[in-house]
CSV table of C-alpha atoms and ligand atoms in Angstrom, one decimal:
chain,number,residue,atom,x,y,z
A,15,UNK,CA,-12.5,-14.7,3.6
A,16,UNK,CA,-13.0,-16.1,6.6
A,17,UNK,CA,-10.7,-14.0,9.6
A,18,UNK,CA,-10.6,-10.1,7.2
A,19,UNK,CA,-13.8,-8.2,6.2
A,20,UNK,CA,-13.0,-6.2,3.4
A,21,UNK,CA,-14.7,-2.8,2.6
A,22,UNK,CA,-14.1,-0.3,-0.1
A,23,UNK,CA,-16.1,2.5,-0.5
A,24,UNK,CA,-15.0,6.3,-1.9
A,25,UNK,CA,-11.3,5.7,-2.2
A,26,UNK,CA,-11.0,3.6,1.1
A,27,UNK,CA,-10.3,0.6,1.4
A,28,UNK,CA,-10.8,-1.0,5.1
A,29,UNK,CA,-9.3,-4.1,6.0
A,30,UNK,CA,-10.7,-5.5,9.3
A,31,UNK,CA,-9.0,-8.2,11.6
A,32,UNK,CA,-12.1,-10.7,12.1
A,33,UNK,CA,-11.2,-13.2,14.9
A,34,UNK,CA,-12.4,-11.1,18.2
A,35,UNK,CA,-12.9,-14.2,20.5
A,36,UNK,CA,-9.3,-13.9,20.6
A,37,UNK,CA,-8.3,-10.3,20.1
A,38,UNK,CA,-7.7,-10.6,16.1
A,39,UNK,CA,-4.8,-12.6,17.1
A,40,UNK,CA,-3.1,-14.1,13.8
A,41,UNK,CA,-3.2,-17.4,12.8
A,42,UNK,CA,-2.3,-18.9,9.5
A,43,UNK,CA,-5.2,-18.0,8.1
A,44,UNK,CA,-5.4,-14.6,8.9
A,45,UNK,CA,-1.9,-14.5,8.1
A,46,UNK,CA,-2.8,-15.6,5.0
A,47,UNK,CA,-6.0,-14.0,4.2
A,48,UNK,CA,-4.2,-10.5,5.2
A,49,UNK,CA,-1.5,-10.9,2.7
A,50,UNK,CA,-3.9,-11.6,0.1
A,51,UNK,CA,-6.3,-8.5,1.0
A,52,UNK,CA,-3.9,-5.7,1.5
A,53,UNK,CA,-2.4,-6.9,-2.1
A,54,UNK,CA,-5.8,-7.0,-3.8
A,55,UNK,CA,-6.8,-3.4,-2.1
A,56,UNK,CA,-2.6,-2.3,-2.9
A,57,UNK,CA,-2.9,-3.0,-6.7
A,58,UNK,CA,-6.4,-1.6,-6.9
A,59,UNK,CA,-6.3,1.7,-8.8
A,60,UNK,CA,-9.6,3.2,-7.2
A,61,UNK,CA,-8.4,2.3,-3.5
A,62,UNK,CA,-6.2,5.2,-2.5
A,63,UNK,CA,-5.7,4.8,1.2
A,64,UNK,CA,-6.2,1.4,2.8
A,65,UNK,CA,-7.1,1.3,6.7
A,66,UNK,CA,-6.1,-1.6,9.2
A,67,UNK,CA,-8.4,-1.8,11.6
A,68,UNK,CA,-9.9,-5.1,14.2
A,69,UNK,CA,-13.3,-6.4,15.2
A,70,UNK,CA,-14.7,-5.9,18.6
A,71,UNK,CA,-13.0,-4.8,21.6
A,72,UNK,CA,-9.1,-5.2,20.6
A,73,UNK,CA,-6.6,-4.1,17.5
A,74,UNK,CA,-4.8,-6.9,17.5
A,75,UNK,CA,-3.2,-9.4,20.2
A,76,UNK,CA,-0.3,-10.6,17.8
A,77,UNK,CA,0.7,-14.2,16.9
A,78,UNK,CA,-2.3,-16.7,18.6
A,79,UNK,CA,-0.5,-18.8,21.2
A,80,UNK,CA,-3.3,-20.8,21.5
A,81,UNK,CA,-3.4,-22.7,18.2
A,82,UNK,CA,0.4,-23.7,18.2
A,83,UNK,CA,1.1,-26.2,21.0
A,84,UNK,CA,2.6,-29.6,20.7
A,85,UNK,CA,1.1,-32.5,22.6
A,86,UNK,CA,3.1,-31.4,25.8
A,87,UNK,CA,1.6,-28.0,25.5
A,88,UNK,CA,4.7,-26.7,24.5
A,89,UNK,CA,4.6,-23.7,22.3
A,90,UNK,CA,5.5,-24.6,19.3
A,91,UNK,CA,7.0,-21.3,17.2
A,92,UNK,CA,5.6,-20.9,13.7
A,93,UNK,CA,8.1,-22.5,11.8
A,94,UNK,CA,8.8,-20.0,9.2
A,95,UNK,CA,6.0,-17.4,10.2
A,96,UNK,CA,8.2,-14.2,10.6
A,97,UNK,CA,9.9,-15.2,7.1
A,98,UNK,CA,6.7,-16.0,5.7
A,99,UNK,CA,3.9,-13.7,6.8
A,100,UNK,CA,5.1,-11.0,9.0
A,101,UNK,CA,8.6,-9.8,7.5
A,102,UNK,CA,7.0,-9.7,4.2
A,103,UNK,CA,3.2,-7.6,5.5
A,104,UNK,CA,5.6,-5.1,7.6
A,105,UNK,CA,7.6,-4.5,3.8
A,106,UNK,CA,4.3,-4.2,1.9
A,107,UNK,CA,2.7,-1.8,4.2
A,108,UNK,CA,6.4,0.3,4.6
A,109,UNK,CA,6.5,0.3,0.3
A,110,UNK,CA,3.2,0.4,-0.4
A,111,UNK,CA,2.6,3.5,-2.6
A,112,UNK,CA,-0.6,4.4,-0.6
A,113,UNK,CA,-0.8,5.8,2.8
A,114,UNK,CA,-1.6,3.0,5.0
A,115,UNK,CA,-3.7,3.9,8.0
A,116,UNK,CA,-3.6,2.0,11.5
A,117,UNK,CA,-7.3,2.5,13.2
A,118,UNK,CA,-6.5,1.1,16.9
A,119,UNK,CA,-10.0,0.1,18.1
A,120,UNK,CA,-8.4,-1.5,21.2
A,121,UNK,CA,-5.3,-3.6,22.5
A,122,UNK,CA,-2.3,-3.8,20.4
A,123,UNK,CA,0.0,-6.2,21.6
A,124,UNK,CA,3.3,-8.2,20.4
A,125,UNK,CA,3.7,-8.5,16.8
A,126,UNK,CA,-0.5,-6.2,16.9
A,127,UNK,CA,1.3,-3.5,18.0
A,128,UNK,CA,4.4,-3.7,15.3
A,129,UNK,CA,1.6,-4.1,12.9
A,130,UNK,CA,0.2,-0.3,13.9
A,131,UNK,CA,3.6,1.4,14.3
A,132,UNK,CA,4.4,0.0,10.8
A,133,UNK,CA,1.3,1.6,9.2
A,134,UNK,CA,1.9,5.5,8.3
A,135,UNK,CA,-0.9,7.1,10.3
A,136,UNK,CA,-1.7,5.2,13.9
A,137,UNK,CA,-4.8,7.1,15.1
A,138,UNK,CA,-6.1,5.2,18.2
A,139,UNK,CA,-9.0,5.4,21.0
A,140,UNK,CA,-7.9,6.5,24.5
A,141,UNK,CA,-9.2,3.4,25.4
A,142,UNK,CA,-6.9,1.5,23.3
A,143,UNK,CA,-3.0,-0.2,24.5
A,144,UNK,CA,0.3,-0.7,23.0
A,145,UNK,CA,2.1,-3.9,24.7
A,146,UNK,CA,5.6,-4.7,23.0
A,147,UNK,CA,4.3,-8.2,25.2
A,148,UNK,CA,7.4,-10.2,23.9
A,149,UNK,CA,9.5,-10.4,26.6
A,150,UNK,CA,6.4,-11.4,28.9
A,151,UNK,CA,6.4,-14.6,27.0
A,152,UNK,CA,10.3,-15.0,26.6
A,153,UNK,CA,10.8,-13.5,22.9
A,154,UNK,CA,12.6,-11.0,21.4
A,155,UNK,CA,10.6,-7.9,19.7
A,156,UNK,CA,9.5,-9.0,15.6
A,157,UNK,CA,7.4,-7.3,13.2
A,158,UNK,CA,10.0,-4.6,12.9
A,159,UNK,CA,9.1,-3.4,16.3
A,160,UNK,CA,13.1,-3.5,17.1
A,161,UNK,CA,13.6,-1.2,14.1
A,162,UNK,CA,10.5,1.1,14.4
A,163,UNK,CA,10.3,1.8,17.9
A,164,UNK,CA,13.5,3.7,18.3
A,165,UNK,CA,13.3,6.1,15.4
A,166,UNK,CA,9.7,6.9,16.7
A,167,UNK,CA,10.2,7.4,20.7
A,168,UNK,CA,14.2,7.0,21.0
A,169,UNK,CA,16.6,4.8,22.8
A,170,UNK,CA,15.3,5.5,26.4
A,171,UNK,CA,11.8,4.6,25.6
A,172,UNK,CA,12.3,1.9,23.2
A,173,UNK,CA,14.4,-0.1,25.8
A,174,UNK,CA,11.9,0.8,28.5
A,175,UNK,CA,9.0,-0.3,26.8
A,176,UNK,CA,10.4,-3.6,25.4
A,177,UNK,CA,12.2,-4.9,28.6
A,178,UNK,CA,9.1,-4.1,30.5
A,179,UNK,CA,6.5,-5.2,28.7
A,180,UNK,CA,4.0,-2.8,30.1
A,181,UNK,CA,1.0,-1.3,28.3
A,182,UNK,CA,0.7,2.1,27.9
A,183,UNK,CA,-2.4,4.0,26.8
A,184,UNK,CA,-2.7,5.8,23.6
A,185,UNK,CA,-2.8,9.5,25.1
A,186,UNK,CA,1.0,8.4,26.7
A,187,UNK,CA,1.5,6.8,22.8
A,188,UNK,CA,0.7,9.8,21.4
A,189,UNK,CA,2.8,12.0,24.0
A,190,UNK,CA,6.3,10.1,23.5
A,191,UNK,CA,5.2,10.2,20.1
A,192,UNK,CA,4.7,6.7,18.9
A,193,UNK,CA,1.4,7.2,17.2
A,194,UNK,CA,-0.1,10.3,15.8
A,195,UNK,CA,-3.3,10.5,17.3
A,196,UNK,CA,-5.3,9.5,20.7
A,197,UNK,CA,-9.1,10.7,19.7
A,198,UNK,CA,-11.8,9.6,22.5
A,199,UNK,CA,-13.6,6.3,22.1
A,200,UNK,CA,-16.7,8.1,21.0
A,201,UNK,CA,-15.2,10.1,18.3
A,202,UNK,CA,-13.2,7.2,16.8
A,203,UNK,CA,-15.0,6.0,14.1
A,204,UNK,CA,-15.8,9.7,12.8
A,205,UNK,CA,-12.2,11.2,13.0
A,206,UNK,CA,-10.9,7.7,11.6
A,207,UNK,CA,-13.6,8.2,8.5
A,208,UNK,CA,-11.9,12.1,8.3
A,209,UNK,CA,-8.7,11.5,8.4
A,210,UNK,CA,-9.4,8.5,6.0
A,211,UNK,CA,-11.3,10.8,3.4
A,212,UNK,CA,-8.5,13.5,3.5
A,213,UNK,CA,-5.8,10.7,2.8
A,214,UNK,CA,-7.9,9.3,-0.3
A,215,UNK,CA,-8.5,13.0,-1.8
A,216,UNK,CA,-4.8,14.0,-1.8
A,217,UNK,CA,-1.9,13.8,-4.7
A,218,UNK,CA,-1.6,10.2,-3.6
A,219,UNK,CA,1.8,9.7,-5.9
A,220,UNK,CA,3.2,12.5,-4.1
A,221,UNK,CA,2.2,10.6,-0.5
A,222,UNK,CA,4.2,8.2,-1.8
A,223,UNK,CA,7.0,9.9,-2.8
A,224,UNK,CA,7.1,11.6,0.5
A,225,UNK,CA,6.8,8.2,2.7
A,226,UNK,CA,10.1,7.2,0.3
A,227,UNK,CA,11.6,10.1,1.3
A,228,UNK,CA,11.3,10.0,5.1
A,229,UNK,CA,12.2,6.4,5.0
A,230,UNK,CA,15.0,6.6,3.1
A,231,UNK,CA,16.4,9.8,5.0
A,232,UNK,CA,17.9,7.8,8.5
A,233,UNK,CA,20.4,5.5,6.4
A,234,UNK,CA,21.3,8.5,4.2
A,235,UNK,CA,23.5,11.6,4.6
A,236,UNK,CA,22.3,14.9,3.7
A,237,UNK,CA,23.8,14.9,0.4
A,238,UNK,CA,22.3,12.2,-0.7
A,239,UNK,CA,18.6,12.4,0.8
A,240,UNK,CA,19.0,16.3,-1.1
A,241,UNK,CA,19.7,14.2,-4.4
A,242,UNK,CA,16.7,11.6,-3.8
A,243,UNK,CA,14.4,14.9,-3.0
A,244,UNK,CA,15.7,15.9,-6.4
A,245,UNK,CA,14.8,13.1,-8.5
A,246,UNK,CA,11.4,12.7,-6.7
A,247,UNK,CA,10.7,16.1,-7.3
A,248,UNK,CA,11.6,16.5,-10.6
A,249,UNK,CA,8.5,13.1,-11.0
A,250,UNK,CA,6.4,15.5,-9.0
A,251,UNK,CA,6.5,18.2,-11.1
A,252,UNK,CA,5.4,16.0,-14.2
A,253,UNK,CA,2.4,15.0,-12.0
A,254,UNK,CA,-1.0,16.1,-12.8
A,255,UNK,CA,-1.7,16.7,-9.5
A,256,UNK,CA,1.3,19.3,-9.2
A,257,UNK,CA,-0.7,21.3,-12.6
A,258,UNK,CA,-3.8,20.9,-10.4
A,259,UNK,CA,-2.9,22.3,-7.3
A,260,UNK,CA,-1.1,25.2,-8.8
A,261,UNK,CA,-4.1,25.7,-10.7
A,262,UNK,CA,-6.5,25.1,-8.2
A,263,UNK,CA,-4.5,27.9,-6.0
A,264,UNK,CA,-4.3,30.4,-8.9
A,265,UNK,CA,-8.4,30.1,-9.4
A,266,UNK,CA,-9.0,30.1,-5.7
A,267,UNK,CA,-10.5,26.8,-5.1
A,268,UNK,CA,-10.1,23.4,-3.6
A,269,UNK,CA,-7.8,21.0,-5.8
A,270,UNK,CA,-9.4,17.9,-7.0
A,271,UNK,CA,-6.2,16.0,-7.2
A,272,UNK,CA,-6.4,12.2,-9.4
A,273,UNK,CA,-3.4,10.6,-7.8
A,274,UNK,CA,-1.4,10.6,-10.5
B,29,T3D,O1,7.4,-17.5,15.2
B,29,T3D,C1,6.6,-16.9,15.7
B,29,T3D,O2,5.4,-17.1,15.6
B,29,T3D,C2,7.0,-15.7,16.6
B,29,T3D,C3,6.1,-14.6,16.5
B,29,T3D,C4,5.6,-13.9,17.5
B,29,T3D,C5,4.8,-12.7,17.4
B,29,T3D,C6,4.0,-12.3,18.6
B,29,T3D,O3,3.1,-11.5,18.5
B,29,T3D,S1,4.5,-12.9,20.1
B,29,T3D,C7,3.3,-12.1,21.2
B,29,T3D,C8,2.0,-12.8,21.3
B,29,T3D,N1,1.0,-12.1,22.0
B,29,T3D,C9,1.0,-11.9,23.3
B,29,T3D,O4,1.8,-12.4,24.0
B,29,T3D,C10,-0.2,-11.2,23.9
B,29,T3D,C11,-1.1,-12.2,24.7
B,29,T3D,N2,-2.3,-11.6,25.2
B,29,T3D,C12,-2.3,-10.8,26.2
B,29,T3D,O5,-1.3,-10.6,26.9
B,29,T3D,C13,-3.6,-10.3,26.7
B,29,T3D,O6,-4.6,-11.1,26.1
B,29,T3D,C14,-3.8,-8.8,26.3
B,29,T3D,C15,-2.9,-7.9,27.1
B,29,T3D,C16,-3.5,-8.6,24.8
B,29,T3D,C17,-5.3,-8.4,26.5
B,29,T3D,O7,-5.6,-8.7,27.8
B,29,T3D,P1,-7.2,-8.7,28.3
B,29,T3D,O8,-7.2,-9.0,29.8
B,29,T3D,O9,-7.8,-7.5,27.8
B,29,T3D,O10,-7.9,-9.9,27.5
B,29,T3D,P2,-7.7,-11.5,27.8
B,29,T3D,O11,-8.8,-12.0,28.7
B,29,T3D,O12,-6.3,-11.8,28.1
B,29,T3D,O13,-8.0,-12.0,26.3
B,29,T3D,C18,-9.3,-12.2,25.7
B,29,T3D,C19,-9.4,-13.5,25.0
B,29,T3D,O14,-8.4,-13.4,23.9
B,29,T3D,C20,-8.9,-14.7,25.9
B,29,T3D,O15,-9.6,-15.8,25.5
B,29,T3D,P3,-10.7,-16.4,26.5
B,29,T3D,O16,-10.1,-16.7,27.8
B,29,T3D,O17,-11.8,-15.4,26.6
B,29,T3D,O18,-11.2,-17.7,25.7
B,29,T3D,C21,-7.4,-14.8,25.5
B,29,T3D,O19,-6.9,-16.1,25.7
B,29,T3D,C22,-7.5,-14.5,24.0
B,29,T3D,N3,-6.2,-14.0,23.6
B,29,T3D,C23,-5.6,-12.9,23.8
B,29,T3D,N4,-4.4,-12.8,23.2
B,29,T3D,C24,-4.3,-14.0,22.6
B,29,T3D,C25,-5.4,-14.8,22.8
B,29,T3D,N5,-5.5,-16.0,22.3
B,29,T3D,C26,-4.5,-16.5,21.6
B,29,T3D,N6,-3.4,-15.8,21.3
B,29,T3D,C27,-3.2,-14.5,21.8
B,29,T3D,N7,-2.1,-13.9,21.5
């Protein structure tokens, strides 16, 4: 691969944006090249959390508006790219049956930033941003960023920060509550690797369960998101995890939960 570095190592599975010169902006081949990594690392059994994180001094800078200009140095949109690449990535990381970790090493901006707030867990360095840049560039908010940011911070917010296109830090992130963590820059990469090793030693099935759950819950009504906790539940309880953990509380000690 040439734009993702791919590590795997005791249950993790780290994907890492790899074009810094231009803030891990995507192109078609890391549009590609992601795709193709966070399905390897999604169907492989040992991997139980996978971690999105960038190289060098950003997260992500969204789609790279230096690589599609015509001749007149027009922009030229991606024909296809949202249908192609991003729709389908922000689906995958939503479904995917493992927790799905955002590590924001630095600037998250346009369609980089709807990339974090689709992951599960956004942890990110004080250092880092979140620009929802679109409308600095005359476009609408993509990447499910329209869907996403609302549910996460409310109407207010949402509006503010799209219309505006201002950055904000990821203590202010964190307070509105768009992400779930602002650690200091010189902490990241240790409270990343703990929050990381907790994920990959819990009843992942369950994890997933639960993320069905919670997504489901804002299109249903109470009655129904009691029936889907019902039927997930009654999965649960065949789990061996579930035997585990009520074991593992009966004897006293830590459960050493499979996954399954
Ligand atoms: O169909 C479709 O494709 C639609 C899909 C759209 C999805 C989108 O994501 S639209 C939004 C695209 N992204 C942006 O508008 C963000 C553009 N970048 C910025 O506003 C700024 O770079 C940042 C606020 C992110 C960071 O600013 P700063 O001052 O920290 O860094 P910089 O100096 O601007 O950038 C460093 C380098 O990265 C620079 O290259 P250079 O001058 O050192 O050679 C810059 O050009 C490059 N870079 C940053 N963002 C992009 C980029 N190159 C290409 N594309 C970028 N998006």
């Amino acid at each position: 691969m040439q734009t993702i570095l791919i590590e795997k190592n005791a249950g993790i599975g780290r994907l890492i944006l790899n074009r810094p010169h231009r803030l891990n902006s995507f192109n078609e081949t890391l549009h590609q090249e992601l795709a193709s990594a966070f399905h390897t690392l999604s169907q492989d059994s040992e991997v139980r959390v996978i971690v999105i994180t960038g190289q060098g001094r950003g997260f992500c800078a969204g789609q790279d508006l230096s690589e599609s200009s015509t001749e007149q140095g027009i922009p030229l949109p991606l024909e296809g790219s949202l249908e192609r690449y991003y729709n389908p990535l922000i689906q995958n990381i939503r479904h995917s049956a493992k927790p799905v970790v955002a590590a924001v090493n630095g600037v998250a901006a346009g369609a980089g930033a709807n990339l974090a707030l689709a992951c599960d867990v956004v942890i990110a360095k004080y250092s880092a941003q979140f620009i929802q840049s679109f409308c600095n560039i005359g476009l609408v908010p993509d990447a499910g960023g329209t869907w996403m940011l609302p549910r996460l911070v409310g109407y207010a917010k949402a509006v503010g920060l799209t219309l505006l296109g201002e950055a904000i830090d990821a203590l202010e992130a964190e307070r509105i509550g768009m992400i779930w963590q602002a650690v200091a820059d010189d902490q990241f990469d240790a409270k990343v690797d703990a929050l990381c090793e907790k994920l990959a030693q819990r009843p992942t099935q369950a994890l997933a369960f639960t993320k069905q759950a919670l997504q489901r819950s804002s299109e249903h009504s109470l009655a129904q998101q009691l029936e889907l906790e019902r039927n997930l539940q009654y999965f649960a309880l065949h789990s061996y995890d579930f035997k585990e953990g009520v074991q593992a509380f009966k004897q006293k000690r830590p459960a050493v939960f499979l996954g399954c």
